[in-house]
XYZ file of C-alpha atoms in Angstrom:
631
model
C 53.330 -48.801 -164.381
C 51.808 -45.354 -164.736
C 48.170 -45.611 -165.878
C 46.300 -42.838 -167.696
C 42.696 -44.035 -167.694
C 40.059 -42.433 -169.957
C 40.894 -38.882 -168.918
C 38.825 -35.974 -170.207
C 39.814 -32.362 -169.658
C 38.448 -29.010 -170.787
C 40.071 -25.611 -170.493
C 37.893 -22.514 -170.885
C 35.223 -24.669 -172.481
C 37.606 -26.137 -175.103
C 37.932 -29.930 -175.076
C 41.645 -30.718 -174.773
C 41.606 -34.443 -173.908
C 38.732 -36.789 -174.667
C 38.798 -40.200 -172.953
C 42.561 -40.412 -173.505
C 44.229 -43.601 -172.277
C 47.821 -44.836 -172.073
C 49.965 -47.141 -169.961
C 53.648 -46.393 -169.337
C 55.648 -49.376 -167.983
C 58.156 -48.842 -165.193
C 61.608 -47.941 -166.471
C 60.364 -46.598 -169.809
C 61.715 -43.297 -171.120
C 58.843 -41.571 -172.849
C 58.772 -38.414 -174.937
C 55.396 -36.655 -175.172
C 54.988 -35.029 -178.582
C 52.248 -33.157 -180.381
C 51.518 -29.805 -181.929
C 51.650 -26.675 -179.786
C 48.389 -26.157 -177.949
C 47.298 -29.803 -177.913
C 47.727 -30.153 -174.132
C 51.149 -31.728 -173.501
C 52.034 -29.498 -170.549
C 48.493 -29.849 -169.220
C 48.893 -33.634 -169.265
C 52.167 -33.339 -167.353
C 50.473 -31.137 -164.751
C 47.721 -33.719 -164.338
C 50.310 -36.467 -163.777
C 51.932 -34.266 -161.112
C 48.541 -33.805 -159.460
C 48.532 -30.021 -159.882
C 45.202 -30.177 -161.731
C 42.535 -32.868 -161.883
C 40.899 -34.298 -165.012
C 37.171 -33.671 -165.502
C 36.780 -37.410 -165.846
C 38.998 -40.486 -165.663
C 42.063 -40.983 -163.484
C 45.855 -41.177 -163.402
C 47.615 -43.629 -161.082
C 51.062 -45.047 -160.345
C 52.553 -47.365 -157.683
C 52.191 -45.910 -154.181
C 55.859 -46.468 -153.358
C 57.068 -44.616 -156.458
C 58.623 -41.181 -155.976
C 57.421 -38.568 -158.459
C 59.723 -35.627 -159.184
C 60.455 -32.826 -161.588
C 61.637 -29.241 -161.922
C 60.208 -26.847 -159.354
C 57.956 -24.161 -160.829
C 59.837 -21.407 -159.005
C 63.568 -21.226 -159.554
C 65.694 -21.092 -156.374
C 67.058 -17.661 -155.550
C 68.200 -17.588 -151.938
C 71.597 -16.962 -150.320
C 72.546 -20.673 -150.408
C 75.265 -21.752 -152.810
C 74.309 -23.671 -155.921
C 75.882 -26.842 -154.535
C 74.055 -26.560 -151.202
C 70.786 -25.845 -153.018
C 71.073 -29.029 -155.051
C 72.137 -31.124 -152.025
C 69.155 -29.808 -150.036
C 66.808 -31.193 -152.702
C 67.416 -34.696 -151.287
C 65.142 -34.276 -148.268
C 65.901 -37.697 -146.782
C 69.677 -37.201 -146.855
C 69.375 -33.727 -145.348
C 67.116 -35.037 -142.569
C 69.450 -37.949 -141.767
C 72.496 -35.708 -141.588
C 70.652 -33.273 -139.342
C 69.530 -36.109 -137.060
C 73.045 -37.539 -136.948
C 74.231 -34.359 -135.239
C 71.978 -34.949 -132.225
C 71.453 -38.748 -132.115
C 72.810 -40.494 -129.013
C 71.173 -43.920 -129.168
C 73.707 -46.434 -130.625
C 71.008 -48.382 -132.510
C 69.636 -45.213 -134.113
C 73.158 -44.072 -135.026
C 73.710 -47.438 -136.722
C 70.396 -47.110 -138.560
C 71.395 -43.662 -139.782
C 74.798 -44.914 -140.946
C 73.247 -47.864 -142.763
C 70.634 -45.742 -144.502
C 73.217 -43.152 -145.537
C 75.176 -45.973 -147.160
C 72.017 -47.281 -148.853
C 71.279 -43.926 -150.477
C 74.953 -43.363 -151.334
C 74.918 -40.181 -149.265
C 78.677 -39.844 -148.916
C 79.122 -39.341 -152.663
C 76.251 -36.836 -152.886
C 78.466 -33.699 -153.075
C 80.425 -35.220 -155.949
C 77.251 -36.289 -157.763
C 75.677 -32.859 -157.310
C 78.853 -31.135 -158.511
C 78.987 -33.387 -161.580
C 75.404 -32.542 -162.539
C 75.973 -28.816 -162.054
C 79.157 -29.009 -164.124
C 77.288 -30.832 -166.886
C 74.712 -28.041 -166.961
C 77.407 -25.405 -167.369
C 78.408 -24.332 -163.846
C 82.118 -24.078 -163.071
C 83.482 -25.042 -159.644
C 83.697 -21.363 -158.763
C 80.068 -20.779 -159.815
C 78.849 -23.744 -157.779
C 80.030 -22.031 -154.607
C 78.274 -18.743 -155.323
C 74.801 -17.863 -153.968
C 71.787 -18.595 -156.158
C 70.644 -14.994 -155.823
C 73.605 -13.819 -157.925
C 72.375 -15.644 -161.056
C 69.769 -14.668 -163.638
C 66.436 -16.454 -163.962
C 67.616 -18.680 -166.806
C 70.653 -19.888 -164.872
C 68.543 -20.467 -161.747
C 66.224 -22.661 -163.803
C 69.275 -24.774 -164.584
C 69.820 -25.144 -160.837
C 66.200 -26.265 -160.480
C 66.809 -28.834 -163.235
C 70.009 -29.988 -161.495
C 68.050 -30.472 -158.250
C 65.450 -32.610 -160.021
C 68.109 -34.793 -161.646
C 70.049 -35.125 -158.388
C 67.073 -36.500 -156.428
C 66.678 -39.276 -159.051
C 62.913 -39.878 -158.564
C 61.304 -43.134 -159.745
C 59.236 -41.112 -162.230
C 61.032 -38.025 -163.562
C 58.789 -35.429 -165.237
C 60.427 -32.794 -167.456
C 58.788 -30.059 -169.538
C 61.021 -28.654 -172.300
C 64.189 -28.944 -170.167
C 66.486 -27.718 -172.960
C 64.834 -24.295 -173.250
C 67.267 -22.878 -170.689
C 70.307 -24.811 -171.922
C 72.954 -24.135 -174.510
C 74.088 -26.797 -176.969
C 76.747 -28.060 -174.563
C 74.242 -28.484 -171.738
C 71.770 -30.153 -174.086
C 74.384 -32.687 -175.222
C 75.202 -33.498 -171.592
C 71.504 -33.853 -170.711
C 70.941 -36.236 -173.647
C 73.663 -38.495 -172.313
C 72.464 -38.238 -168.695
C 68.855 -39.121 -169.524
C 69.916 -42.006 -171.781
C 71.563 -43.683 -168.783
C 68.919 -42.676 -166.208
C 67.871 -45.841 -164.332
C 64.182 -45.010 -163.767
C 61.075 -43.854 -165.658
C 61.246 -40.567 -167.577
C 58.301 -38.642 -169.038
C 59.512 -35.633 -170.991
C 57.754 -33.022 -173.100
C 60.173 -31.868 -175.774
C 60.357 -30.648 -179.359
C 64.086 -31.379 -179.615
C 64.418 -34.140 -182.202
C 67.925 -35.188 -181.155
C 66.957 -35.373 -177.484
C 63.952 -37.534 -178.426
C 66.152 -39.755 -180.582
C 68.959 -40.300 -178.083
C 67.252 -40.193 -174.678
C 63.871 -41.959 -174.942
C 62.676 -45.374 -176.072
C 58.961 -44.587 -176.481
C 56.906 -41.736 -177.883
C 53.502 -40.756 -176.470
C 51.695 -38.919 -179.244
C 48.954 -36.455 -178.279
C 46.779 -35.801 -181.293
C 43.062 -35.286 -181.875
C 42.523 -35.290 -178.066
C 43.795 -38.894 -177.826
C 47.022 -40.560 -176.653
C 48.907 -43.228 -178.598
C 52.098 -44.876 -177.320
C 54.707 -45.829 -179.936
C 57.802 -47.922 -179.238
C 61.140 -46.536 -180.385
C 62.693 -43.092 -180.657
C 61.343 -40.075 -182.533
C 62.594 -41.113 -185.976
C 60.932 -44.522 -185.572
C 57.714 -42.852 -184.405
C 57.722 -40.488 -187.373
C 58.176 -43.329 -189.868
C 55.448 -45.393 -188.179
C 53.047 -42.446 -188.076
C 53.611 -41.579 -191.738
C 52.960 -45.188 -192.768
C 49.839 -45.256 -190.615
C 48.619 -42.026 -192.202
C 49.230 -43.429 -195.691
C 47.180 -46.506 -194.853
C 44.441 -44.364 -193.312
C 44.261 -42.245 -196.442
C 43.973 -45.357 -198.623
C 41.214 -46.770 -196.425
C 39.443 -43.429 -196.370
C 39.516 -43.236 -200.178
C 38.079 -46.753 -200.435
C 35.364 -45.903 -197.935
C 34.541 -42.638 -199.722
C 34.262 -44.525 -203.025
C 31.986 -47.136 -201.427
C 29.849 -44.422 -199.873
C 29.457 -42.624 -203.201
C 28.488 -45.890 -204.880
C 25.839 -46.592 -202.223
C 24.498 -43.056 -202.377
C 24.233 -43.243 -206.160
C 22.343 -46.546 -205.916
C 19.898 -45.161 -203.342
C 19.319 -42.004 -205.354
C 18.691 -44.020 -208.512
C 16.396 -46.739 -207.204
C 14.678 -45.491 -204.036
C 11.573 -44.480 -206.057
C 11.212 -47.892 -207.754
C 9.094 -50.403 -205.873
C 11.141 -53.364 -207.129
C 14.337 -51.837 -205.728
C 12.920 -50.112 -202.631
C 13.988 -52.795 -200.136
C 17.536 -52.830 -201.527
C 17.654 -49.043 -201.342
C 16.565 -49.180 -197.703
C 19.340 -51.693 -197.004
C 21.865 -49.311 -198.542
C 20.560 -46.462 -196.382
C 20.994 -48.584 -193.247
C 24.514 -49.548 -194.325
C 25.350 -45.892 -194.928
C 24.128 -44.892 -191.481
C 26.297 -47.588 -189.883
C 29.410 -46.737 -191.868
C 31.750 -45.116 -189.371
C 33.927 -42.484 -191.065
C 37.649 -43.211 -191.166
C 39.538 -40.194 -189.903
C 42.286 -38.892 -192.130
C 45.009 -38.541 -189.487
C 47.188 -36.200 -191.496
C 48.063 -33.223 -189.298
C 47.216 -29.758 -190.540
C 50.060 -28.357 -192.554
C 52.301 -25.856 -190.790
C 52.178 -22.404 -192.340
C 55.632 -22.009 -193.889
C 58.153 -19.401 -192.816
C 59.404 -17.112 -195.574
C 62.531 -14.973 -195.596
C 62.498 -12.582 -198.531
C 65.383 -12.476 -200.996
C 67.626 -9.402 -200.501
C 66.528 -6.601 -202.818
C 70.047 -5.443 -203.652
C 73.160 -7.491 -204.288
C 76.254 -6.680 -202.269
C 79.836 -7.759 -202.751
C 81.864 -9.838 -200.322
C 82.602 -9.585 -197.513
C 79.355 -8.421 -195.950
C 81.170 -7.871 -192.655
C 84.838 -7.942 -191.728
C 86.302 -7.764 -188.226
C 89.949 -6.818 -187.833
C 91.447 -7.226 -184.339
C 88.068 -6.169 -183.006
C 87.219 -6.109 -179.301
C 83.593 -6.565 -178.213
C 82.123 -5.760 -174.819
C 80.142 -3.306 -172.751
C 81.347 0.035 -171.367
C 84.979 -0.656 -170.447
C 84.574 -4.423 -169.986
C 85.896 -6.487 -172.893
C 84.118 -9.820 -173.449
C 85.771 -10.899 -176.719
C 89.177 -9.927 -178.087
C 91.331 -10.625 -181.150
C 88.332 -10.981 -183.469
C 89.534 -11.528 -187.041
C 86.474 -12.772 -188.924
C 84.542 -12.221 -192.126
C 81.006 -13.024 -193.230
C 80.198 -13.547 -196.938
C 76.793 -13.480 -198.618
C 76.611 -17.265 -198.980
C 77.795 -18.099 -195.445
C 75.744 -20.318 -193.119
C 77.544 -20.167 -189.779
C 76.672 -21.905 -186.507
C 78.096 -20.497 -183.265
C 79.290 -22.994 -180.645
C 80.284 -22.334 -177.055
C 78.763 -22.365 -173.599
C 76.311 -19.693 -172.504
C 78.192 -16.808 -170.951
C 81.166 -17.134 -173.293
C 80.001 -14.275 -175.533
C 77.920 -15.708 -178.408
C 75.175 -13.085 -178.041
C 77.808 -10.352 -177.676
C 79.336 -11.424 -181.001
C 75.879 -11.462 -182.620
C 75.212 -7.896 -181.480
C 78.603 -6.759 -182.776
C 78.010 -8.343 -186.178
C 74.546 -6.846 -186.589
C 75.733 -3.377 -185.534
C 73.924 -3.139 -182.179
C 77.336 -2.944 -180.501
C 80.305 -0.912 -181.680
C 83.781 -2.411 -181.186
C 85.657 -1.160 -178.141
C 88.806 -1.435 -180.232
C 89.802 -2.645 -183.688
C 87.655 -2.406 -186.815
C 84.222 -3.556 -187.982
C 83.733 -2.973 -191.690
C 80.324 -3.423 -193.334
C 78.430 -2.026 -196.311
C 76.179 0.916 -195.452
C 73.497 -0.614 -197.681
C 73.490 -3.915 -195.791
C 70.213 -4.876 -194.113
C 70.427 -7.167 -191.075
C 67.583 -9.147 -189.553
C 68.106 -9.998 -185.885
C 66.028 -12.413 -183.804
C 66.769 -12.932 -180.109
C 64.722 -15.031 -177.706
C 64.415 -12.185 -175.179
C 62.650 -10.090 -177.844
C 59.490 -12.085 -177.175
C 59.098 -9.804 -174.177
C 59.684 -6.698 -176.315
C 56.526 -7.118 -178.383
C 53.821 -4.630 -177.484
C 51.297 -6.839 -175.698
C 48.456 -4.482 -176.556
C 49.115 -4.542 -180.300
C 47.992 -7.311 -182.627
C 50.035 -8.994 -185.335
C 48.187 -6.811 -187.843
C 49.121 -3.615 -185.981
C 52.787 -4.628 -185.683
C 53.025 -5.276 -189.442
C 50.867 -2.307 -190.455
C 53.312 0.090 -188.770
C 55.949 -1.081 -191.256
C 53.593 -0.551 -194.256
C 52.316 3.045 -193.850
C 51.613 3.549 -197.567
C 49.969 0.167 -198.228
C 46.260 -0.393 -198.667
C 44.200 -2.227 -196.070
C 43.994 -5.245 -198.371
C 47.770 -5.303 -198.840
C 48.359 -5.131 -195.089
C 45.890 -7.945 -194.415
C 47.427 -10.058 -197.183
C 50.901 -9.582 -195.684
C 49.710 -10.579 -192.221
C 47.969 -13.656 -193.620
C 51.130 -14.656 -195.518
C 53.107 -14.915 -192.267
C 50.559 -17.246 -190.696
C 47.998 -14.962 -189.087
C 44.638 -15.501 -190.755
C 41.413 -13.717 -189.999
C 41.040 -15.598 -186.698
C 44.438 -14.478 -185.359
C 45.404 -11.268 -187.151
C 43.711 -8.995 -184.600
C 44.601 -10.993 -181.473
C 46.679 -8.935 -179.048
C 50.306 -10.087 -178.795
C 49.870 -10.677 -175.069
C 47.361 -13.443 -175.842
C 49.437 -15.170 -178.531
C 51.233 -18.430 -177.760
C 55.027 -18.534 -177.582
C 55.179 -20.110 -181.034
C 52.908 -17.435 -182.514
C 55.008 -14.674 -180.954
C 58.141 -16.251 -182.438
C 56.466 -16.389 -185.862
C 55.603 -12.684 -185.604
C 59.183 -11.827 -184.597
C 60.571 -13.777 -187.580
C 58.354 -11.684 -189.839
C 59.445 -8.412 -188.213
C 63.148 -9.350 -188.323
C 63.028 -10.254 -192.018
C 60.546 -7.594 -193.162
C 63.132 -5.512 -195.047
C 64.574 -8.497 -196.973
C 67.885 -8.556 -195.052
C 71.219 -9.594 -196.510
C 72.132 -11.231 -193.189
C 69.891 -13.089 -190.735
C 71.156 -13.560 -187.167
C 69.008 -15.951 -185.144
C 69.732 -16.388 -181.422
C 67.893 -19.454 -180.022
C 64.945 -19.240 -182.434
C 63.329 -22.617 -181.644
C 62.428 -22.499 -177.939
C 58.715 -22.062 -178.628
C 58.470 -24.025 -181.877
C 57.133 -27.578 -182.129
C 58.914 -30.220 -184.212
C 56.985 -29.500 -187.416
C 57.526 -25.740 -187.090
C 61.250 -26.370 -186.628
C 61.269 -28.353 -189.865
C 59.478 -25.454 -191.557
C 62.169 -23.096 -190.242
C 64.887 -25.355 -191.670
C 63.203 -25.270 -195.103
C 62.917 -21.473 -194.966
C 66.583 -21.018 -194.019
C 67.719 -23.326 -196.802
C 65.610 -21.401 -199.349
C 66.802 -18.001 -198.108
C 69.431 -16.396 -200.357
C 71.240 -14.275 -197.763
C 73.810 -15.115 -195.094
C 72.803 -16.806 -191.837
C 74.397 -16.827 -188.387
C 72.693 -19.254 -186.045
C 72.934 -19.756 -182.279
C 70.931 -22.763 -181.149
C 70.896 -25.711 -178.741
C 68.958 -27.685 -181.391
C 71.604 -29.851 -183.038
C 69.242 -31.031 -185.776
C 68.584 -27.410 -186.782
C 72.320 -26.680 -186.881
C 73.168 -29.813 -188.865
C 70.445 -29.096 -191.428
C 71.066 -25.349 -191.794
C 74.765 -24.440 -191.444
C 77.940 -25.389 -193.283
C 80.542 -23.596 -191.127
C 81.113 -23.573 -187.381
C 82.711 -20.929 -185.195
C 83.500 -21.582 -181.538
C 83.318 -18.894 -178.879
C 85.625 -19.690 -175.957
C 88.680 -18.378 -174.183
C 87.640 -14.784 -174.796
C 87.789 -15.008 -178.593
C 86.149 -16.619 -181.641
C 87.828 -19.037 -184.033
C 86.688 -21.416 -186.793
C 85.917 -24.939 -185.562
C 87.387 -27.540 -187.897
C 85.337 -30.552 -186.747
C 81.654 -31.310 -187.180
C 78.874 -31.394 -184.594
C 79.437 -35.064 -183.844
C 83.082 -34.438 -182.993
C 82.028 -31.445 -180.887
C 79.535 -33.680 -179.061
C 82.317 -36.173 -178.306
C 84.523 -33.324 -177.090
C 81.796 -31.990 -174.758
C 80.993 -35.426 -173.321
C 84.696 -36.108 -172.853
C 85.030 -32.901 -170.846
C 81.995 -33.938 -168.762
C 83.590 -37.333 -168.024
C 86.838 -35.628 -166.963
C 84.878 -33.361 -164.613
C 83.097 -36.366 -163.136
C 86.391 -38.176 -162.499
C 87.835 -35.063 -160.874
C 84.776 -34.737 -158.631
C 85.033 -38.362 -157.537
C 88.724 -37.989 -156.813
C 88.102 -34.891 -154.710
C 85.057 -36.168 -152.823
C 85.393 -36.564 -149.095
C 83.269 -38.332 -146.539
C 80.794 -35.914 -144.989
C 81.775 -35.834 -141.301
C 78.382 -34.902 -139.859
C 76.942 -38.430 -139.893
C 79.708 -39.918 -137.746
C 80.216 -37.099 -135.237
C 78.288 -39.016 -132.566
C 80.202 -42.227 -133.298
C 83.403 -40.562 -132.159
C 81.863 -40.100 -128.716
C 81.408 -43.871 -128.264
C 83.953 -46.356 -126.877
C 85.445 -48.984 -129.191
C 83.036 -51.703 -128.023
C 80.043 -49.397 -128.272
C 81.124 -48.316 -131.736
C 81.416 -51.911 -132.984
C 77.976 -52.696 -131.537
C 76.482 -49.631 -133.189
C 78.012 -50.596 -136.539
C 76.865 -54.232 -136.359
C 73.950 -53.693 -138.827
C 76.361 -52.097 -141.305
C 78.788 -55.020 -140.930
C 75.920 -57.442 -141.545
C 75.059 -55.571 -144.731
C 78.681 -55.839 -145.920
C 78.622 -59.599 -145.288
C 75.376 -59.935 -147.256
C 76.908 -57.972 -150.119
C 79.902 -60.337 -150.179
C 77.529 -63.296 -150.504
C 75.758 -61.507 -153.337
C 79.105 -61.032 -155.123
C 79.873 -64.740 -154.774
C 76.427 -65.664 -156.099
C 76.778 -63.413 -159.153
C 80.269 -64.744 -159.880
C 78.934 -68.315 -159.756
C 76.053 -67.485 -162.121
C 78.450 -65.805 -164.566
C 80.671 -68.902 -164.510
C 77.672 -71.132 -165.318
C 76.600 -68.929 -168.220
C 80.162 -68.873 -169.591
C 80.317 -72.659 -169.350
C 77.165 -72.978 -171.470
C 78.529 -70.474 -173.987
C 81.629 -72.655 -174.438
C 79.486 -75.417 -175.954
C 80.098 -75.198 -179.758
C 76.973 -77.242 -180.586
C 74.716 -74.665 -178.941
C 75.588 -72.108 -181.637
C 74.275 -74.482 -184.311
C 71.287 -75.937 -182.473
C 69.859 -72.856 -180.772
C 71.240 -69.455 -181.894
C 68.414 -67.711 -180.029
C 69.538 -69.312 -176.755
C 73.081 -68.089 -177.434
C 71.819 -64.549 -177.861
C 69.814 -64.784 -174.632
C 72.823 -66.178 -172.744
C 75.056 -63.391 -174.018
C 72.460 -60.840 -172.906
C 72.219 -62.529 -169.497
C 76.010 -62.547 -169.215
C 76.176 -58.805 -169.916
C 73.451 -58.076 -167.359
C 75.105 -60.233 -164.703
C 78.466 -58.543 -165.240
C 76.869 -55.119 -164.962
C 75.104 -56.189 -161.747
C 78.390 -57.537 -160.385
C 80.145 -54.227 -161.039
C 77.382 -52.335 -159.229
C 77.391 -54.682 -156.225
C 81.191 -54.571 -156.010
C 81.132 -50.769 -156.057
C 78.521 -50.798 -153.294
C 80.618 -53.239 -151.262
C 83.703 -51.024 -151.624
C 81.788 -47.924 -150.495
C 80.227 -49.750 -147.537
C 83.554 -51.289 -146.486
C 85.367 -47.961 -146.670
C 82.665 -46.293 -144.605
C 82.769 -49.106 -142.035
C 86.547 -48.979 -141.711
C 86.518 -45.223 -141.343
C 83.750 -45.316 -138.712
C 85.528 -48.121 -136.839
C 88.889 -46.352 -136.934
C 90.102 -45.805 -133.379
C 87.672 -48.299 -131.796
C 90.505 -50.472 -130.563
């Protein structure tokens, strides 16, 4: 179990955590949630040991391996596959030692340990993870240095997943992923065999990949069982009860105060009044745990009405200079369209967005659009385009040259920047605040079409819900690129897919697309397993030994195979006993609970048997291959 014991932490004098306590059992998958700025990432850094709490402690079992995404993305000349394989330090060290080992006992120890850690399948496992995160076989064999920072962060994530630590720590892992990568990661984490602690604002990820929610609110930690939807329902019910109790307490307090005020001057009632005063002083206030409301997003209604289509593409070609990225584009966008773009990063979604909004001209074909059409465009990279030395007020004021000071201030306040934030330089704003400012700038001229490219990376769950409400109230057209499936499901009614160098309507829904993506991931995994080969480095020294020496060196491995066979027999016997009890018809009437427990035990035993059998097959194959030629 990971213990967080009464930790207190301040940052720049501000109290972030105040005697916060939580216990996370081994094997739990926990999502840390809370509003932006409450200290989620800080808590993760304390668990890693990067910073120390001012008071209290964090502990976990000494034997447990802690792991997560490296702060610096890899960028050397090594291939992606080699970079991920190198993350398993033990495997790399064993393989290196195997090249020089000459002692038969040590060679046997190396062989046995390599089997224990499933080293021979490591290239296939690493390739499967990289494929799931969007890297083709060709890309996996290219140097890290050839990729952009975002893609290299995916490699860092792949390395963390590949090492499979006992406690896996992840901080917003989907920020660098597309929808396809996010869907794969959901599935991977759901089947991860060890403890996961993940900071995320992705509702679907928190619903499908974790079984507990650690809520950071009011400087305290509270652990809830269940996924995010269960947590939200439980929290809302708790808040309703708190509000009822608070109202009762407030009413009681008012009644006591009225009594004291009325009778404290009368001698006959003085003692009772004193008792009321003592009771009032002891009455501990009940906190109303309702979070502060999120300032809503607002997208102004287009000032002029335009006819359909807003935009029409006819055999258009999109690209840069002489390089075509997308061809055969025959699409139209109407004023009431809500379109979600699907497709892996690198396929051309952002290129299409730039073509539609007029930032790119077609290399060939036609793009027809009304000259009066206003387009609002938000792209994640624009966070870096804000002038760091200008405040939110200054950014907005530039767009309102003829307005009064009061009108400018009112506009800035309406987008969520009150007196305490309006004059803060953009460089000192949080990611969520910068995104809010960019939304306001993109929609300032009441656009007919909003194009949003990954708008949620810096928004917490409640802000994402506010964005959904704003999009649904907006009266113009919307084109949305996002890895947040909940946002897509709640905001769009048409899907286009960008793949194969073109864009076509997608007839299915997001659930069918999820099944399609996971099916492709399973096919890639099967292909990787089929193509995997035994790494020859570990048995180079074995070839130098005589047959007798080789058998002696492999004796520990043979013993392990024999032990595994006994384990298989034991599991098969236990399964037979459970099945025999389940064949008793009276048990179903007398003790239904026992039946349920037996069925659960049967499923667990069968799963264990499959795992042990797979281990036995791998060990036996390795033994036979190493022994080959001994006679």
